[in-house]
Coordinates of C-alpha atoms and ligand atoms in Angstrom, one line a residue:
M1 CA 118.6 40.2 85.6
K2 CA 115.2 40.6 86.3
D3 CA 114.7 42.8 83.3
D4 CA 111.2 41.6 82.8
L5 CA 109.9 41.8 86.1
M6 CA 109.3 43.7 88.7
Y7 CA 109.4 43.1 92.7
I8 CA 106.2 43.4 95.2
N9 CA 106.7 42.0 98.9
G10 CA 110.0 40.3 98.4
E11 CA 108.4 38.2 95.1
W12 CA 109.6 39.0 91.6
I13 CA 106.4 39.3 89.7
G14 CA 104.9 40.2 86.7
K15 CA 105.6 37.6 84.2
E16 CA 101.8 37.5 82.6
L17 CA 101.7 41.1 82.1
E18 CA 102.3 43.1 78.9
K19 CA 105.5 44.7 78.8
L20 CA 107.0 47.8 78.1
E21 CA 110.3 48.1 75.7
V22 CA 113.1 50.2 76.6
V23 CA 115.3 52.1 73.6
N24 CA 119.2 52.9 73.5
P25 CA 118.7 56.2 72.4
A26 CA 121.9 55.9 71.2
N27 CA 121.0 53.3 68.4
G28 CA 116.9 52.8 68.8
Q29 CA 117.5 48.9 69.4
V30 CA 115.9 47.8 72.8
V31 CA 117.9 46.4 75.7
G32 CA 115.3 45.2 77.9
T33 CA 111.9 45.3 78.8
V34 CA 109.4 45.8 82.1
P35 CA 106.4 45.2 83.1
I36 CA 103.6 47.4 82.4
G37 CA 102.0 47.6 85.8
G38 CA 99.2 50.2 86.6
E39 CA 96.5 50.7 89.9
D40 CA 96.9 47.0 91.3
E41 CA 100.4 46.3 91.4
A42 CA 100.7 49.7 92.7
N43 CA 98.4 48.4 95.3
Q44 CA 99.5 45.5 96.5
A45 CA 103.5 47.4 96.6
I46 CA 102.1 49.6 98.5
A47 CA 100.2 47.5 100.6
S48 CA 103.3 45.0 101.3
A49 CA 105.4 48.5 102.1
H50 CA 102.8 48.9 104.7
A51 CA 103.3 45.7 106.5
A52 CA 106.3 45.9 105.8
F53 CA 106.5 49.3 108.1
Q54 CA 104.7 47.9 111.7
T55 CA 108.6 45.9 112.2
W56 CA 110.9 48.1 109.6
S57 CA 110.3 51.0 112.0
Q58 CA 110.6 48.9 114.9
T59 CA 113.9 47.7 114.2
T60 CA 116.8 50.0 115.2
A61 CA 118.8 52.8 113.4
Y62 CA 122.4 50.3 114.0
E63 CA 120.2 47.3 112.3
R64 CA 118.9 49.5 109.6
A65 CA 122.8 50.6 108.9
M66 CA 123.4 46.9 108.5
Y67 CA 121.7 46.8 105.5
L68 CA 122.4 50.2 104.1
K69 CA 126.2 49.0 104.3
R70 CA 125.9 46.2 102.9
L71 CA 123.7 47.3 99.8
N72 CA 126.3 50.0 99.5
D73 CA 129.3 47.6 99.3
L74 CA 127.2 46.0 96.7
I75 CA 127.0 49.1 94.3
L76 CA 130.4 49.2 94.6
K77 CA 130.7 45.6 93.2
N78 CA 129.0 46.1 91.2
Q79 CA 129.5 49.5 89.4
E80 CA 130.5 48.4 86.1
E81 CA 127.4 46.4 85.5
L82 CA 125.0 49.4 87.2
A83 CA 126.7 51.5 85.0
Q84 CA 126.8 49.4 81.5
V85 CA 123.3 49.2 82.5
M86 CA 122.5 53.0 82.5
T87 CA 124.5 53.3 79.3
L88 CA 122.6 51.4 77.6
E89 CA 119.0 52.6 78.8
M90 CA 119.4 56.3 78.5
G91 CA 122.9 57.0 76.7
K92 CA 125.6 58.7 79.5
P93 CA 128.9 58.4 78.6
I94 CA 130.1 55.2 80.2
R95 CA 132.6 57.2 82.4
E96 CA 129.6 59.2 83.5
S97 CA 127.7 56.2 84.3
R98 CA 130.6 54.9 86.8
G99 CA 130.4 58.1 88.3
E100 CA 126.9 58.2 88.9
A101 CA 127.2 54.6 90.6
A102 CA 129.7 55.4 92.9
S103 CA 128.0 58.5 93.7
S104 CA 125.0 56.4 94.2
A105 CA 126.7 54.8 96.9
T106 CA 127.9 57.5 98.7
Y107 CA 124.3 58.4 99.3
I108 CA 123.4 55.0 100.9
E109 CA 126.6 54.6 103.2
W110 CA 126.3 58.4 104.3
Y111 CA 122.8 57.8 105.6
A112 CA 123.8 54.4 107.2
E113 CA 125.7 56.5 109.7
E114 CA 123.4 59.7 109.7
G115 CA 120.5 57.3 110.4
K116 CA 122.2 57.0 113.7
R117 CA 122.0 60.9 114.6
I118 CA 118.9 61.0 114.9
Y119 CA 118.6 62.6 118.3
G120 CA 115.0 64.4 118.9
E121 CA 115.3 66.6 121.8
T122 CA 114.8 68.1 125.0
V123 CA 112.9 71.3 125.7
P124 CA 113.6 73.4 128.8
S125 CA 110.1 73.6 130.2
H126 CA 108.6 76.8 131.7
I127 CA 107.1 74.8 134.2
A128 CA 108.7 73.2 136.8
N129 CA 106.7 69.8 137.2
K130 CA 106.7 69.2 133.3
R131 CA 109.3 68.0 130.8
M132 CA 109.5 68.4 127.6
Q133 CA 110.5 66.4 124.6
V134 CA 110.9 65.9 120.6
W135 CA 110.3 62.7 119.8
K136 CA 111.6 61.9 116.0
R137 CA 109.4 59.0 114.2
P138 CA 109.8 57.6 110.3
V139 CA 106.9 59.2 108.5
G140 CA 105.7 55.9 107.1
V141 CA 105.4 54.5 103.7
V142 CA 107.2 56.1 101.1
A143 CA 107.0 56.2 97.2
A144 CA 109.4 57.2 95.7
I145 CA 109.6 58.3 91.7
T146 CA 112.4 58.7 89.8
P147 CA 113.4 60.4 86.3
W148 CA 115.3 58.9 83.7
N149 CA 118.4 61.4 83.3
F150 CA 120.1 60.0 86.6
P151 CA 118.2 56.3 87.2
L152 CA 121.1 55.4 89.7
A153 CA 121.5 58.4 91.7
M154 CA 117.8 59.7 92.5
L155 CA 116.9 56.5 93.7
T156 CA 119.6 56.1 96.1
R157 CA 119.4 60.1 97.4
K158 CA 116.1 59.0 98.5
M159 CA 116.5 55.2 99.8
G160 CA 118.9 56.0 101.5
P161 CA 117.5 58.5 103.8
A162 CA 114.0 56.8 103.5
L163 CA 114.9 53.6 105.0
A164 CA 117.3 54.6 107.5
A165 CA 114.9 56.6 108.6
G166 CA 112.6 53.4 109.7
C167 CA 110.4 53.9 106.2
T168 CA 109.7 51.6 103.8
I169 CA 109.2 52.5 100.0
V170 CA 107.5 51.8 96.8
I171 CA 109.9 53.0 94.1
K172 CA 108.3 53.8 90.8
P173 CA 111.3 54.3 87.9
S174 CA 110.5 56.3 84.5
G175 CA 109.6 54.4 81.5
E176 CA 112.9 55.7 79.8
S177 CA 115.2 54.1 82.2
P178 CA 113.8 51.2 84.5
L179 CA 116.5 48.6 83.9
T180 CA 119.1 50.1 86.7
A181 CA 116.5 50.1 89.3
V182 CA 115.7 46.8 88.9
K183 CA 119.1 46.1 89.1
L184 CA 119.0 48.4 92.1
V185 CA 116.7 46.4 93.4
E186 CA 118.2 43.2 92.9
L187 CA 121.1 44.3 94.9
C188 CA 118.9 44.9 97.5
E189 CA 117.6 41.8 97.6
E190 CA 121.0 40.8 98.0
A191 CA 121.8 43.0 100.9
G192 CA 119.1 40.8 103.1
F193 CA 116.7 43.6 103.3
P194 CA 113.2 42.2 105.2
K195 CA 110.7 41.7 102.3
G196 CA 108.2 44.3 101.8
V197 CA 110.5 47.0 102.9
I198 CA 112.0 47.8 99.7
N199 CA 109.4 47.1 96.5
L200 CA 109.8 48.5 92.9
V201 CA 106.6 49.0 90.1
T202 CA 107.3 50.1 86.6
G203 CA 104.5 50.4 84.0
S204 CA 102.0 53.4 83.5
S205 CA 102.8 56.6 85.1
S206 CA 100.0 57.8 85.0
K207 CA 97.7 55.2 86.5
I208 CA 100.8 54.0 88.9
G209 CA 100.8 57.7 90.1
N210 CA 97.0 58.3 90.5
A211 CA 97.0 54.7 92.8
I212 CA 100.1 56.2 95.1
M213 CA 98.4 59.4 94.9
E214 CA 94.8 58.2 95.9
N215 CA 95.9 55.2 98.6
E216 CA 96.1 56.7 101.8
K217 CA 98.5 54.4 102.8
V218 CA 101.7 56.6 101.2
Q219 CA 102.4 59.0 103.8
K220 CA 105.3 60.7 101.6
V221 CA 105.8 61.6 98.5
T222 CA 109.0 62.0 97.1
F223 CA 109.9 62.8 93.4
T224 CA 112.3 64.4 91.2
G225 CA 110.9 65.3 87.8
S226 CA 109.2 68.3 85.6
T227 CA 108.1 71.3 87.3
E228 CA 104.6 70.2 85.6
V229 CA 104.3 66.8 86.7
G230 CA 105.9 68.2 90.2
K231 CA 102.3 70.5 90.5
L232 CA 100.2 68.1 89.6
L233 CA 101.3 66.1 92.6
I234 CA 101.2 69.0 94.8
R235 CA 97.6 68.9 93.5
Q236 CA 96.4 65.3 94.2
S237 CA 98.8 65.7 97.7
A238 CA 95.7 67.4 99.0
D239 CA 93.1 65.7 99.6
Q240 CA 95.2 63.5 101.9
V241 CA 97.9 65.9 103.2
K242 CA 100.7 63.8 102.1
R243 CA 104.1 64.5 103.0
L244 CA 105.8 65.9 99.7
S245 CA 109.6 66.4 98.5
M246 CA 110.2 67.6 95.3
E247 CA 112.7 68.4 93.2
L248 CA 111.8 69.8 89.8
G249 CA 112.8 71.9 86.9
G250 CA 115.7 74.2 87.2
H251 CA 117.2 77.0 84.9
A252 CA 120.9 78.0 86.1
P253 CA 122.2 80.8 85.3
I254 CA 126.4 81.1 85.1
I255 CA 127.9 84.8 85.9
I256 CA 131.2 85.2 85.3
L257 CA 132.3 88.4 86.4
D258 CA 135.7 90.3 84.9
D259 CA 137.7 89.0 87.9
A260 CA 137.4 85.2 87.1
N261 CA 140.0 82.7 86.7
V262 CA 138.9 81.9 82.6
D263 CA 140.2 78.4 82.5
A264 CA 138.8 77.6 85.7
A265 CA 135.5 78.9 84.4
V266 CA 136.0 77.3 81.4
K267 CA 136.0 73.8 83.0
G268 CA 133.5 74.4 85.4
V269 CA 130.7 75.8 82.8
L270 CA 131.7 72.3 80.7
A271 CA 131.3 70.5 83.6
S272 CA 128.0 72.2 84.2
K273 CA 126.7 72.5 81.1
F274 CA 128.0 69.1 79.1
R275 CA 127.7 66.4 81.9
N276 CA 124.8 64.2 80.6
A277 CA 124.4 66.0 77.5
G278 CA 122.9 68.9 79.0
Q279 CA 119.8 66.5 80.5
T280 CA 120.4 67.6 84.5
C281 CA 118.6 69.8 86.3
V282 CA 121.0 71.7 87.8
C283 CA 123.2 72.0 84.7
G284 CA 123.7 75.8 83.0
N285 CA 121.4 77.0 81.2
R286 CA 121.7 80.4 80.8
I287 CA 126.0 82.2 80.3
Y288 CA 126.1 85.5 81.0
V289 CA 130.0 87.1 81.1
Q290 CA 130.7 90.3 82.2
A291 CA 132.3 92.6 79.3
G292 CA 135.9 92.9 80.5
I293 CA 136.2 88.5 80.0
H294 CA 133.4 87.8 77.2
D295 CA 135.6 87.8 74.6
V296 CA 138.4 86.1 75.8
F297 CA 135.9 83.7 77.1
L298 CA 133.8 82.6 74.1
E299 CA 137.0 82.1 72.5
K300 CA 138.0 79.2 74.9
F301 CA 134.9 78.0 75.6
T302 CA 134.5 77.4 72.3
T303 CA 137.6 75.4 71.5
A304 CA 137.1 73.4 74.8
V305 CA 133.4 72.6 73.1
D306 CA 134.7 71.8 69.8
Q307 CA 136.7 68.6 71.0
L308 CA 133.7 67.0 73.3
K309 CA 133.3 64.3 71.4
V310 CA 129.9 62.8 70.3
G311 CA 128.7 59.5 70.1
D312 CA 127.2 56.4 71.6
G313 CA 127.9 56.3 75.3
T314 CA 129.2 52.9 75.4
N315 CA 132.8 54.1 74.1
E316 CA 135.1 54.8 76.2
N317 CA 136.1 58.1 74.3
V318 CA 132.7 59.7 74.2
D319 CA 131.8 63.1 76.2
I320 CA 128.3 63.5 74.9
G321 CA 125.6 60.7 74.3
P322 CA 122.5 61.0 73.0
L323 CA 119.9 62.5 73.9
I324 CA 117.0 60.9 75.7
N325 CA 114.8 60.7 72.5
Q326 CA 113.5 62.9 69.0
S327 CA 111.5 65.2 71.1
S328 CA 114.1 66.4 73.3
V329 CA 116.0 67.0 70.0
D330 CA 113.3 68.6 68.3
K331 CA 112.8 70.8 71.3
V332 CA 116.3 71.6 71.4
A333 CA 116.4 72.3 67.8
D334 CA 113.6 74.6 68.1
Q335 CA 115.4 76.5 71.2
V336 CA 118.1 77.3 69.1
A337 CA 116.0 78.2 66.1
D338 CA 114.1 80.6 67.8
A339 CA 117.1 82.8 69.0
L340 CA 118.9 82.8 65.6
S341 CA 115.6 84.0 64.7
K342 CA 115.6 87.0 66.9
G343 CA 119.7 88.0 66.7
A344 CA 121.5 85.2 68.0
T345 CA 125.5 84.0 66.6
L346 CA 125.9 80.8 66.5
V347 CA 129.1 79.9 67.3
T348 CA 129.5 76.4 67.0
G349 CA 127.2 73.2 66.3
G350 CA 123.5 74.2 65.9
R351 CA 122.5 71.0 64.5
E352 CA 120.9 67.7 64.6
L353 CA 123.2 64.2 64.2
T354 CA 121.3 62.5 62.0
E355 CA 124.5 60.7 60.4
E356 CA 124.8 58.8 64.1
G357 CA 122.0 56.5 64.0
G358 CA 120.2 57.8 67.2
T359 CA 119.1 60.9 69.0
F360 CA 122.0 63.2 68.8
Y361 CA 122.8 67.3 68.4
A362 CA 126.1 68.7 68.5
P363 CA 127.0 70.3 71.1
T364 CA 126.5 73.9 70.2
V365 CA 127.5 77.4 71.7
I366 CA 125.3 80.3 70.7
S367 CA 126.5 84.3 71.4
G368 CA 124.4 87.5 71.6
V369 CA 121.8 86.1 73.0
D370 CA 119.0 88.2 75.2
S371 CA 115.8 87.1 77.2
S372 CA 113.3 87.7 74.9
M373 CA 114.8 84.2 73.2
V374 CA 112.7 80.9 74.5
I375 CA 116.1 79.6 75.8
M376 CA 117.0 81.9 78.0
Q377 CA 113.4 81.5 79.4
E378 CA 112.9 77.6 79.7
E379 CA 114.9 75.0 80.2
T380 CA 116.6 73.2 77.6
F381 CA 117.6 69.9 78.2
G382 CA 120.1 69.5 75.8
P383 CA 124.1 70.5 74.4
V384 CA 123.5 73.9 74.4
A385 CA 125.1 76.8 75.6
P386 CA 123.9 80.5 75.3
V387 CA 126.1 83.2 76.3
Q388 CA 125.0 86.5 77.3
K389 CA 127.5 89.4 78.1
F390 CA 126.5 92.3 80.4
E391 CA 128.1 95.1 82.0
T392 CA 127.3 95.5 85.7
I393 CA 126.9 92.8 89.0
E394 CA 123.2 94.3 89.4
E395 CA 122.7 93.5 85.6
A396 CA 123.7 89.9 85.9
I397 CA 121.3 89.4 89.2
R398 CA 118.4 91.1 87.6
L399 CA 119.0 88.6 84.7
A400 CA 119.9 85.9 86.8
N401 CA 116.6 86.3 89.0
D402 CA 114.4 86.6 86.5
T403 CA 113.3 83.1 86.1
K404 CA 110.2 81.0 87.8
Y405 CA 113.0 78.8 89.2
G406 CA 115.3 78.7 91.5
L407 CA 118.0 75.3 91.9
A408 CA 121.0 75.9 90.8
A409 CA 123.6 79.0 90.0
Y410 CA 126.6 79.5 89.2
V411 CA 129.1 82.0 89.9
F412 CA 133.0 82.7 88.8
T413 CA 134.9 85.1 90.2
E414 CA 138.2 85.5 92.1
S415 CA 136.9 87.9 94.5
V416 CA 135.7 86.8 97.4
A417 CA 133.9 90.0 98.5
K418 CA 132.2 90.0 95.3
G419 CA 131.2 86.4 95.3
T420 CA 129.8 87.0 98.9
L421 CA 128.0 89.6 98.0
L422 CA 126.6 88.2 94.7
I423 CA 125.5 84.9 95.9
E424 CA 123.5 86.6 99.3
Q425 CA 121.4 88.3 96.1
L426 CA 121.0 84.9 94.1
N427 CA 117.2 83.2 94.6
F428 CA 118.7 79.6 94.1
G429 CA 119.3 76.4 96.5
I430 CA 122.6 75.6 95.4
V431 CA 125.2 77.9 94.3
G432 CA 128.5 76.7 92.5
W433 CA 131.4 79.3 92.9
N434 CA 134.0 77.9 90.7
D435 CA 132.6 74.7 90.8
G436 CA 130.0 73.6 87.9
M437 CA 129.0 70.4 90.0
P438 CA 128.2 70.7 93.3
S439 CA 126.0 67.8 94.3
A440 CA 126.7 65.2 97.2
A441 CA 125.3 63.0 99.9
Q442 CA 126.1 65.1 102.8
V443 CA 124.7 68.9 101.7
P444 CA 121.0 69.7 100.9
F445 CA 120.4 69.5 97.2
G446 CA 116.5 71.4 96.6
G447 CA 115.1 74.3 94.6
M448 CA 113.5 77.8 95.4
K449 CA 110.1 78.7 94.5
E450 CA 109.2 76.6 91.0
S451 CA 112.0 74.2 91.2
G452 CA 110.8 72.2 94.7
L453 CA 110.0 71.9 98.0
G454 CA 111.9 70.3 100.2
R455 CA 115.4 69.3 100.2
E456 CA 117.5 66.0 99.2
G457 CA 121.3 65.2 101.0
G458 CA 122.5 66.2 104.1
H459 CA 120.6 66.0 107.8
E460 CA 117.6 68.3 106.0
G461 CA 117.1 65.0 103.2
L462 CA 116.9 62.7 106.2
E463 CA 114.3 65.1 108.5
A464 CA 112.0 65.0 105.6
F465 CA 111.5 61.3 106.1
L466 CA 110.6 62.0 109.8
E467 CA 107.9 63.3 111.4
S468 CA 108.7 65.2 114.8
Q469 CA 105.9 64.0 117.9
Y470 CA 106.2 66.5 120.9
V471 CA 105.8 65.1 124.1
S472 CA 104.8 66.5 126.7
I473 CA 105.2 64.3 130.3
G474 CA 103.2 65.8 134.0
M475 CA 105.0 64.9 136.3
D476 CA 102.0 65.8 139.4
Ligands
SIN1 C1 119.3 66.6 88.9 O1 119.7 66.8 87.4 O2 118.6 66.8 89.1 C2 120.7 66.0 90.0 C3 122.0 66.6 89.4 C4 122.8 66.1 90.4 O3 122.7 65.3 91.3 O4 123.9 66.5 89.9

């Protein structure tokens, strides 16, 4: 694997650069290195993407689909290797990594086809001797800045539509998990994409980020990460009015009504809360349970949580891997301590697992929480499930919406009427109704409020890489 190099204009470069060590959070061992690139490398990559855009944007959607389908096949063929790299560099259980590799391929496959449906429009004119049309044009060079928690899926969710639309791309993966991106770009090379269409720059986030934001050749920035960094990029984008897609933080409420199927709710909440050790933007962070079902839910849920196996994600039977680093463990521990000091009850877990050797935290349930506690206000990004009892649906709606975030929410009820009326009041971009894992390639993913701008996935995810060009044709 070219894990000490980056990819610009069809060449693997950066041998002479200082290296960044990538550390396995399960045991602290270095699993690879990438070059520490900065402004120069970012600008080279942008220049290469800009040159390639002149020809790639002129290819047909059918030709672009051919490359994307080859890439889809290669991802599936290399599913196991991609999964192993992911687990080694960021810790998620190997079964989840395999699932991520498979779902990552769906973003490439789906957009290979969707790119053939960039239709534009013919609009009826109000003047007899005029014709009005809307043409669709690729936006230009795209910079994709991706997070460590889904090192493959967040990349293909951006690359699939960008490349299908006719854009070229500069990828900047997270410093915590860049090796999966390196492996993916190797597969892109094998798929035969023309040089410059896909470029990869690793290294200093601030230097590369600044170069991206200052370079006029970058027309569009697509970012997944924290709301804090997202706001910085939004500010930086103003000078050149760069197009933006922002998938930012979340603080998802889960609302369980009295009439919910309790076993289905336990299963859904486990999936939502504990996938990737709770390190997902869409994971349930605040669990509101109606009084009539609260005790039975808490008991069954706690029994299920106690069965989760914590350990090195490379072990086949592990459910919960390490957190990405020690500061994540400290943040989780602080949130739990804050909640307990304000009157919450520890039901299970509630401690760092130092004996495991990496950065592990026990799957935890706390009950009796309320809005005064930090855990009910801020993203946790860890395996802690805080449970709060509520009486009325109005109360649940008020509590759920009382946040600056608006990414995902979850509702568990068997009543179509109650579910529908409830969801109509929830200010969140994604709602899982009796479903703890709603993401898919063909549907929009993204947030309201401070959780982001725009959507990825579905036809909206392709629109994000297109400009509408209105053409008015005089017929005199
Ligand atoms: C995320 O946490 O940002 C992505 C999770 C998903 O796609 O389900």
